[in-house]
Short mmCIF file of C-alpha atoms and ligand atoms in Angstrom, two decimals:
data_model
loop_
_atom_site.label_atom_id
_atom_site.label_comp_id
_atom_site.label_asym_id
_atom_site.label_seq_id
_atom_site.Cartn_x
_atom_site.Cartn_y
_atom_site.Cartn_z
CA UNK A 1 2.09 -20.84 25.85
CA UNK A 2 4.15 -23.27 28.33
CA UNK A 3 5.76 -25.29 25.60
CA UNK A 4 9.19 -24.14 27.04
CA UNK A 5 10.17 -23.06 30.48
CA UNK A 6 13.07 -21.23 28.99
CA UNK A 7 12.25 -19.15 25.86
CA UNK A 8 14.96 -17.94 23.58
CA UNK A 9 14.13 -14.26 23.87
CA UNK A 10 11.01 -13.41 25.99
CA UNK A 11 9.97 -9.92 26.87
CA UNK A 12 11.31 -8.20 29.89
CA UNK A 13 9.44 -5.41 31.42
CA UNK A 14 10.77 -2.69 33.50
CA UNK A 15 7.42 -2.15 35.70
CA UNK A 16 7.27 1.32 34.42
CA UNK A 17 5.35 0.52 31.32
CA UNK A 18 1.81 0.43 32.96
CA UNK A 19 2.31 4.13 34.19
CA UNK A 20 2.77 5.25 30.70
CA UNK A 21 -0.08 3.13 29.51
CA UNK A 22 -2.46 4.48 32.34
CA UNK A 23 -1.45 7.93 31.28
CA UNK A 24 -2.91 7.21 27.69
CA UNK A 25 -6.14 6.10 29.48
CA UNK A 26 -6.26 9.09 31.81
CA UNK A 27 -5.83 11.54 28.90
CA UNK A 28 -8.22 9.45 26.71
CA UNK A 29 -5.65 9.69 23.98
CA UNK A 30 -6.41 6.12 22.70
CA UNK A 31 -5.31 6.60 19.19
CA UNK A 32 -2.19 6.80 17.12
CA UNK A 33 -1.27 10.06 18.44
CA UNK A 34 -0.53 11.54 22.00
CA UNK A 35 2.06 11.95 24.43
CA UNK A 36 3.53 8.63 24.51
CA UNK A 37 3.94 8.57 20.85
CA UNK A 38 5.91 11.73 20.78
CA UNK A 39 7.62 11.03 23.96
CA UNK A 40 8.92 7.53 22.82
CA UNK A 41 10.14 9.04 19.45
CA UNK A 42 12.09 11.71 21.46
CA UNK A 43 13.45 8.85 23.90
CA UNK A 44 14.79 6.84 20.93
CA UNK A 45 16.00 10.08 19.12
CA UNK A 46 18.05 11.13 22.40
CA UNK A 47 19.24 7.63 22.81
CA UNK A 48 20.74 7.36 19.09
CA UNK A 49 21.85 10.99 18.30
CA UNK A 50 19.95 14.16 18.07
CA UNK A 51 20.36 14.44 14.23
CA UNK A 52 18.45 10.82 13.54
CA UNK A 53 14.86 11.70 13.40
CA UNK A 54 12.35 8.79 14.57
CA UNK A 55 8.86 7.86 13.31
CA UNK A 56 7.24 5.04 15.30
CA UNK A 57 5.13 2.65 13.36
CA UNK A 58 3.06 -0.50 13.95
CA UNK A 59 6.03 -2.81 13.11
CA UNK A 60 9.54 -3.12 11.64
CA UNK A 61 8.06 -4.71 8.36
CA UNK A 62 5.81 -1.64 8.11
CA UNK A 63 8.94 0.61 8.47
CA UNK A 64 10.88 -1.38 6.04
CA UNK A 65 7.91 -1.12 3.36
CA UNK A 66 7.74 2.70 3.99
CA UNK A 67 11.41 2.92 3.84
CA UNK A 68 11.54 1.40 0.38
CA UNK A 69 8.68 3.55 -0.93
CA UNK A 70 10.66 6.76 0.07
CA UNK A 71 13.92 5.34 -1.56
CA UNK A 72 11.65 5.16 -4.73
CA UNK A 73 11.64 1.57 -5.22
CA UNK A 74 9.06 0.61 -7.87
CA UNK A 75 7.95 -2.27 -9.97
CA UNK A 76 10.62 -4.16 -11.50
CA UNK A 77 13.31 -2.22 -9.74
CA UNK A 78 16.13 -4.43 -8.55
CA UNK A 79 16.94 -4.22 -4.74
CA UNK A 80 19.91 -5.66 -3.50
CA UNK A 81 19.24 -7.66 -0.14
CA UNK A 82 21.28 -9.49 2.34
CA UNK A 83 20.38 -13.21 1.95
CA UNK A 84 21.10 -14.42 5.45
CA UNK A 85 18.25 -12.64 7.38
CA UNK A 86 14.67 -13.18 8.42
CA UNK A 87 12.04 -13.00 5.70
CA UNK A 88 10.54 -9.86 6.76
CA UNK A 89 13.67 -7.90 5.33
CA UNK A 90 12.72 -9.12 1.83
CA UNK A 91 8.93 -9.27 1.96
CA UNK A 92 8.50 -5.58 1.74
CA UNK A 93 10.55 -5.47 -1.56
CA UNK A 94 7.95 -8.04 -3.17
CA UNK A 95 5.08 -5.79 -2.05
CA UNK A 96 6.41 -3.21 -4.31
CA UNK A 97 6.79 -5.58 -7.28
CA UNK A 98 10.47 -4.98 -7.21
CA UNK A 99 13.14 -7.73 -7.66
CA UNK A 100 15.19 -8.84 -4.65
CA UNK A 101 18.92 -9.75 -5.53
CA UNK A 102 20.01 -11.80 -2.72
CA UNK A 103 23.66 -11.34 -1.66
CA UNK A 104 25.66 -14.01 0.53
CA UNK A 105 27.29 -13.18 3.89
CA UNK A 106 30.91 -12.98 4.99
CA UNK A 107 32.22 -15.10 7.70
CA UNK A 108 33.25 -12.33 10.19
CA UNK A 109 30.14 -10.70 11.02
CA UNK A 110 27.75 -13.12 9.12
CA UNK A 111 26.32 -10.07 7.28
CA UNK A 112 26.41 -9.13 3.56
CA UNK A 113 29.72 -9.83 1.95
CA UNK A 114 31.10 -6.45 0.37
CA UNK A 115 32.98 -8.44 -2.10
CA UNK A 116 29.83 -10.25 -3.54
CA UNK A 117 27.85 -6.90 -2.88
CA UNK A 118 30.24 -5.13 -5.30
CA UNK A 119 30.25 -7.82 -7.98
CA UNK A 120 26.45 -7.77 -7.87
CA UNK A 121 26.22 -4.13 -8.21
CA UNK A 122 28.76 -4.12 -11.19
CA UNK A 123 26.80 -6.82 -12.94
CA UNK A 124 23.43 -4.88 -12.77
CA UNK A 125 25.17 -1.76 -13.96
CA UNK A 126 26.63 -3.78 -16.86
CA UNK A 127 23.03 -4.88 -17.83
CA UNK A 128 21.87 -1.48 -17.65
CA UNK A 129 19.73 -1.92 -14.52
CA UNK A 130 21.23 -0.11 -11.75
CA UNK A 131 20.09 -1.40 -8.11
CA UNK A 132 17.55 1.23 -6.62
CA UNK A 133 18.69 0.40 -2.98
CA UNK A 134 20.87 -1.98 -1.04
CA UNK A 135 19.41 -3.74 2.25
CA UNK A 136 21.57 -4.80 4.78
CA UNK A 137 21.11 -6.55 8.24
CA UNK A 138 23.07 -6.27 11.58
CA UNK A 139 22.14 -9.86 12.29
CA UNK A 140 21.71 -11.04 15.79
CA UNK A 141 22.69 -7.68 16.73
CA UNK A 142 26.20 -7.94 15.07
CA UNK A 143 27.04 -4.89 12.94
CA UNK A 144 27.95 -5.59 9.38
CA UNK A 145 31.32 -4.43 7.73
CA UNK A 146 29.31 -1.16 7.40
CA UNK A 147 32.29 1.14 6.09
CA UNK A 148 32.85 -1.28 3.18
CA UNK A 149 28.98 -1.36 2.54
CA UNK A 150 28.97 2.51 2.48
CA UNK A 151 31.85 2.94 0.39
CA UNK A 152 30.34 0.77 -2.46
CA UNK A 153 27.03 2.59 -2.15
CA UNK A 154 28.66 5.83 -2.30
CA UNK A 155 31.11 4.74 -5.16
CA UNK A 156 27.98 3.65 -7.27
CA UNK A 157 25.53 6.23 -5.93
CA UNK A 158 22.87 3.79 -4.52
CA UNK A 159 20.68 4.32 -1.45
CA UNK A 160 21.40 2.26 1.66
CA UNK A 161 18.73 0.89 3.84
CA UNK A 162 19.75 -0.39 7.40
CA UNK A 163 17.55 -3.32 8.75
CA UNK A 164 18.64 -2.53 12.40
CA UNK A 165 15.63 -4.65 13.55
CA UNK A 166 17.83 -6.80 15.80
CA UNK A 167 20.49 -4.31 16.61
CA UNK A 168 19.25 -1.47 18.80
CA UNK A 169 22.00 -0.92 21.17
CA UNK A 170 24.74 -2.11 18.92
CA UNK A 171 27.39 0.18 17.61
CA UNK A 172 30.28 0.36 15.03
CA UNK A 173 33.27 2.71 15.34
CA UNK A 174 31.45 4.20 18.36
CA UNK A 175 28.26 5.02 16.15
CA UNK A 176 25.08 3.42 17.26
CA UNK A 177 23.25 1.03 14.65
CA UNK A 178 20.18 2.39 13.21
CA UNK A 179 21.83 5.57 12.17
CA UNK A 180 24.10 4.29 9.28
CA UNK A 181 21.36 4.01 6.51
CA UNK A 182 19.98 6.79 4.36
CA UNK A 183 16.96 5.26 6.27
CA UNK A 184 17.31 2.74 9.19
CA UNK A 185 14.65 0.54 10.61
CA UNK A 186 14.22 -1.00 13.99
CA UNK A 187 11.60 -3.33 15.33
CA UNK A 188 9.91 -3.69 18.81
CA UNK A 189 8.51 -7.16 18.41
CA UNK A 190 8.02 -9.27 21.40
CA UNK A 191 11.30 -11.10 21.12
CA UNK A 192 13.49 -8.11 20.22
CA UNK A 193 15.86 -6.60 22.95
CA UNK A 194 12.98 -4.24 23.97
CA UNK A 195 9.58 -4.62 22.76
CA UNK A 196 6.34 -3.05 22.67
CA UNK A 197 4.44 -6.20 21.80
CA UNK A 198 4.64 -5.31 18.33
CA UNK A 199 6.06 -2.13 16.68
CA UNK A 200 8.82 -0.58 14.91
CA UNK A 201 10.54 2.68 13.91
CA UNK A 202 11.91 4.38 10.64
CA UNK A 203 14.74 6.46 11.29
CA UNK A 204 16.53 9.18 9.12
CA UNK A 205 18.59 12.42 9.27
CA UNK A 206 16.92 13.16 6.23
CA UNK A 207 13.84 15.51 7.36
CA UNK A 208 12.22 15.24 3.88
CA UNK A 209 12.00 11.25 4.35
CA UNK A 210 10.71 11.83 7.81
CA UNK A 211 7.93 14.25 6.93
CA UNK A 212 6.97 11.67 4.09
CA UNK A 213 7.10 8.83 6.51
CA UNK A 214 4.86 10.42 8.78
CA UNK A 215 2.35 11.15 6.06
CA UNK A 216 2.42 7.85 4.29
CA UNK A 217 1.86 6.08 7.75
CA UNK A 218 -1.12 7.99 8.41
CA UNK A 219 -3.13 7.61 4.98
CA UNK A 220 -1.10 10.42 2.98
CA UNK A 221 -3.68 13.07 3.71
CA UNK A 222 -2.92 16.37 1.92
CA UNK A 223 -2.73 19.57 4.06
CA UNK A 224 -6.16 20.60 3.29
CA UNK A 225 -9.13 21.34 5.51
CA UNK A 226 -11.08 18.44 3.97
CA UNK A 227 -9.99 15.04 3.31
CA UNK A 228 -7.95 15.15 0.12
CA UNK A 229 -5.30 12.63 -0.98
CA UNK A 230 -2.88 12.97 -3.94
CA UNK A 231 -1.11 9.54 -3.27
CA UNK A 232 -1.76 6.25 -1.83
CA UNK A 233 -1.17 6.02 1.97
CA UNK A 234 -1.00 3.29 4.73
CA UNK A 235 -2.37 3.07 8.02
CA UNK A 236 0.81 2.01 9.78
CA UNK A 237 0.91 4.40 12.86
CA UNK A 238 1.76 3.11 16.32
CA UNK A 239 -0.91 3.21 19.05
CA UNK A 240 -0.32 5.71 21.90
CA UNK A 241 -0.99 2.81 24.43
CA UNK A 242 1.61 0.67 22.76
CA UNK A 243 3.97 3.48 22.61
CA UNK A 244 3.56 3.73 26.45
CA UNK A 245 5.11 0.32 26.67
CA UNK A 246 8.07 1.36 24.64
CA UNK A 247 8.50 4.40 27.00
CA UNK A 248 8.90 2.16 29.99
CA UNK A 249 11.12 -0.18 27.98
CA UNK A 250 13.37 2.81 26.94
CA UNK A 251 14.27 3.44 30.60
CA UNK A 252 15.97 0.07 30.84
CA UNK A 253 17.49 -0.44 27.34
CA UNK A 254 21.17 -0.02 28.64
CA UNK A 255 20.52 -2.62 31.33
CA UNK A 256 19.10 -4.94 28.58
CA UNK A 257 22.13 -4.62 26.37
CA UNK A 258 24.51 -5.17 29.48
CA UNK A 259 22.49 -8.19 30.43
CA UNK A 260 22.37 -9.78 26.87
CA UNK A 261 26.20 -8.99 26.51
CA UNK A 262 26.78 -10.85 29.87
CA UNK A 263 24.99 -13.99 28.36
CA UNK A 264 27.17 -13.96 25.43
CA UNK A 265 30.15 -13.64 27.83
CA UNK A 266 28.97 -16.61 29.86
CA UNK A 267 28.52 -18.77 26.96
CA UNK A 268 31.83 -17.79 25.48
CA UNK A 269 33.64 -18.80 28.64
CA UNK A 270 31.95 -21.80 29.46
CA UNK A 271 32.53 -23.20 25.87
CA UNK A 272 35.84 -21.92 25.43
CA UNK A 273 37.25 -25.47 26.55
CA UNK A 274 34.67 -27.42 24.63
CA UNK A 275 35.88 -28.62 21.39
CA UNK A 276 33.95 -28.33 18.30
CA UNK A 277 31.78 -25.21 19.73
CA UNK A 278 32.31 -21.47 18.61
CA UNK A 279 30.29 -18.64 19.93
CA UNK A 280 29.73 -16.05 17.38
CA UNK A 281 31.59 -12.85 18.69
CA UNK A 282 32.71 -9.64 17.55
CA UNK A 283 35.67 -9.46 15.05
CA UNK A 284 37.41 -6.63 16.77
CA UNK A 285 36.88 -3.88 19.27
CA UNK A 286 35.30 -1.73 16.59
CA UNK A 287 32.20 -3.92 16.44
CA UNK A 288 29.98 -3.78 19.45
CA UNK A 289 26.94 -6.18 19.44
CA UNK A 290 23.91 -5.95 21.74
CA UNK A 291 24.12 -9.85 21.38
CA UNK A 292 20.38 -9.73 20.80
CA UNK A 293 20.77 -13.62 20.45
CA UNK A 294 23.96 -15.57 21.29
CA UNK A 295 24.78 -18.03 18.56
CA UNK A 296 26.87 -21.10 18.30
CA UNK A 297 28.51 -22.98 15.40
CA UNK A 298 29.15 -26.65 15.72
CA UNK A 299 31.98 -28.59 13.84
CA UNK A 300 30.47 -32.14 13.86
CA UNK A 301 34.08 -33.40 13.10
CA UNK A 302 35.22 -32.29 16.49
CA UNK A 303 31.70 -33.27 18.33
CA UNK A 304 31.69 -36.81 17.01
CA UNK A 305 28.73 -36.15 14.82
CA UNK A 306 26.70 -34.27 17.22
CA UNK A 307 24.90 -31.47 15.35
CA UNK A 308 22.66 -28.64 15.84
CA UNK A 309 19.67 -30.75 15.28
CA UNK A 310 20.54 -33.07 18.09
CA UNK A 311 21.40 -30.29 20.44
CA UNK A 312 18.18 -28.38 19.78
CA UNK A 313 16.32 -31.62 20.25
CA UNK A 314 18.12 -32.29 23.58
CA UNK A 315 17.43 -28.70 24.84
CA UNK A 316 13.62 -28.79 23.82
CA UNK A 317 13.42 -32.11 25.81
CA UNK A 318 14.43 -30.23 28.95
CA UNK A 319 12.08 -27.59 28.05
CA UNK A 320 14.40 -25.16 26.81
CA UNK A 321 14.01 -23.30 23.48
CA UNK A 322 16.70 -23.20 20.93
CA UNK A 323 16.57 -22.25 17.19
CA UNK A 324 18.21 -22.72 14.02
CA UNK A 325 19.93 -19.75 12.39
CA UNK A 326 17.70 -18.05 9.84
CA UNK A 327 17.34 -20.20 6.75
CA UNK A 328 18.91 -18.14 4.02
CA UNK A 329 16.73 -16.44 1.84
CA UNK A 330 17.82 -18.03 -1.55
CA UNK A 331 16.93 -21.46 -0.06
CA UNK A 332 13.29 -20.34 0.57
CA UNK A 333 10.59 -21.79 -1.72
CA UNK A 334 8.97 -18.48 -1.86
CA UNK A 335 12.31 -16.86 -3.10
CA UNK A 336 13.67 -19.53 -5.27
CA UNK A 337 13.38 -17.56 -8.23
CA UNK A 338 15.53 -14.77 -6.96
CA UNK A 339 18.95 -14.07 -8.48
CA UNK A 340 21.71 -15.02 -5.83
CA UNK A 341 25.44 -13.96 -5.50
CA UNK A 342 27.46 -16.13 -3.21
CA UNK A 343 29.60 -18.96 -2.35
CA UNK A 344 27.53 -21.00 0.24
CA UNK A 345 28.66 -19.10 3.33
CA UNK A 346 24.99 -18.53 4.69
CA UNK A 347 24.03 -22.00 3.81
CA UNK A 348 26.94 -23.23 5.58
CA UNK A 349 26.09 -21.23 9.02
CA UNK A 350 22.54 -22.46 8.65
CA UNK A 351 23.76 -26.01 8.59
CA UNK A 352 25.97 -25.67 11.60
CA UNK A 353 24.48 -22.97 13.78
CA UNK A 354 22.10 -22.72 16.77
CA UNK A 355 20.68 -19.79 18.79
CA UNK A 356 20.55 -20.23 22.34
CA UNK A 357 18.33 -18.77 25.01
CA UNK A 358 19.41 -15.13 25.23
CA UNK A 359 16.76 -13.26 27.24
CA UNK A 360 18.03 -10.57 29.44
CA UNK A 361 15.83 -12.00 32.41
CA UNK A 362 17.85 -15.29 32.27
CA UNK A 363 19.23 -16.39 35.61
CA UNK A 364 22.67 -17.78 36.23
CA UNK A 365 21.06 -21.13 37.18
CA UNK A 366 19.28 -21.32 33.80
CA UNK A 367 22.49 -20.39 31.93
CA UNK A 368 24.19 -23.19 33.91
CA UNK A 369 21.59 -25.59 33.14
CA UNK A 370 21.60 -24.78 29.30
CA UNK A 371 25.45 -25.03 29.23
CA UNK A 372 25.35 -28.32 31.11
CA UNK A 373 22.81 -29.95 28.76
CA UNK A 374 25.01 -28.99 25.84
CA UNK A 375 28.34 -30.17 27.57
CA UNK A 376 26.88 -33.59 28.79
CA UNK A 377 25.35 -34.04 25.12
CA UNK A 378 28.82 -33.52 23.69
CA UNK A 379 30.46 -36.11 25.97
C1 PLP B 1 12.16 -8.78 13.67
C2 PLP B 1 12.62 -8.51 12.12
C3 PLP B 1 12.17 -7.65 11.29
C4 PLP B 1 10.63 -7.43 11.31
O1 PLP B 1 10.26 -6.61 12.36
P1 PLP B 1 8.63 -6.79 12.96
O2 PLP B 1 8.63 -5.66 13.88
O3 PLP B 1 8.52 -8.08 13.53
O4 PLP B 1 7.82 -6.54 11.59
C5 PLP B 1 12.79 -7.35 10.32
N1 PLP B 1 13.99 -7.78 10.01
C6 PLP B 1 14.59 -8.62 10.98
C7 PLP B 1 15.92 -8.71 10.60
C8 PLP B 1 14.18 -8.84 11.99
O5 PLP B 1 14.66 -9.79 12.96
#
């Protein structure tokens, strides 16, 4: 457990979590229903906006799986998916026997390129195989070019699934991430901006999707007095104990966003004068990232050959965890047979990038230590 003294994105509790957890014990609601479950759902809903309804589940991956089922994704269907992401975005497409078509990123937000997206959609339609859904991600908290993505989805009438696992607290033109998809998904895994240890939520303004999601997440029981089932269900509900952690975390979400954004400002300011290092940031004021993780790009021509591998190793030797950017899905052995549209942008980002410690509980001293190790390595 003590491999690092500074972790990349550790949990940061408020102190209120145990009160809600105790409430579950006191009321003996040790199950996947109860006041914490409904309370947590309401807290998320009031944070996002009142028209987006919330179903909490046991992981972001489960939420993605349910979302694809609700969007009617079936065996051999094509689902267009952002290439530059964590494998959990793509895996549920495979669970359903559908075929992921991977689309490269653009350089501004590092998310799905609207240009390659439209090209991919048109090619699929030409082959008489219109994609069932488009899955995009707001990676590291950075909103994608959502207007352009939505325009394409509308033009060709294709459902949109927003993987907002990393972007709770981000917004785009003043609208919160997690409210842009026909269905959107967030994650409360241990390393996310707020955590329930493990957990997730499915979000939608479509009441029909929400009703079905609740049913599918709890074994799809028919509304009969006896146990009757007309379709296959899943056991994806969130425990009322775990939801208590979530309620405690919701009380400090706004602080956590500000703290992570402050980390990003610190890195941007301290590396502004360092040649060869660029901190990933919003393209303009319409983008508001929660800066879940702060990431660097390293130009080895300006750093005298010092690259992300060397920097990662130097930080690790000092007990500091830094990570490479997500390895693009089209380069993953497990997805090597997937069709890919792109020009090497995600691969280039992967080769040049590093995620720095970004926890909301980092101290000023820790931030300075990280920055100094990087600066000294480059000198
Ligand atoms: C964390 C994450 C997920 C999966 O969420 P879990 O709650 O860990 O299942 C999906 N997509 C992205 C982009 C993530 O970062």
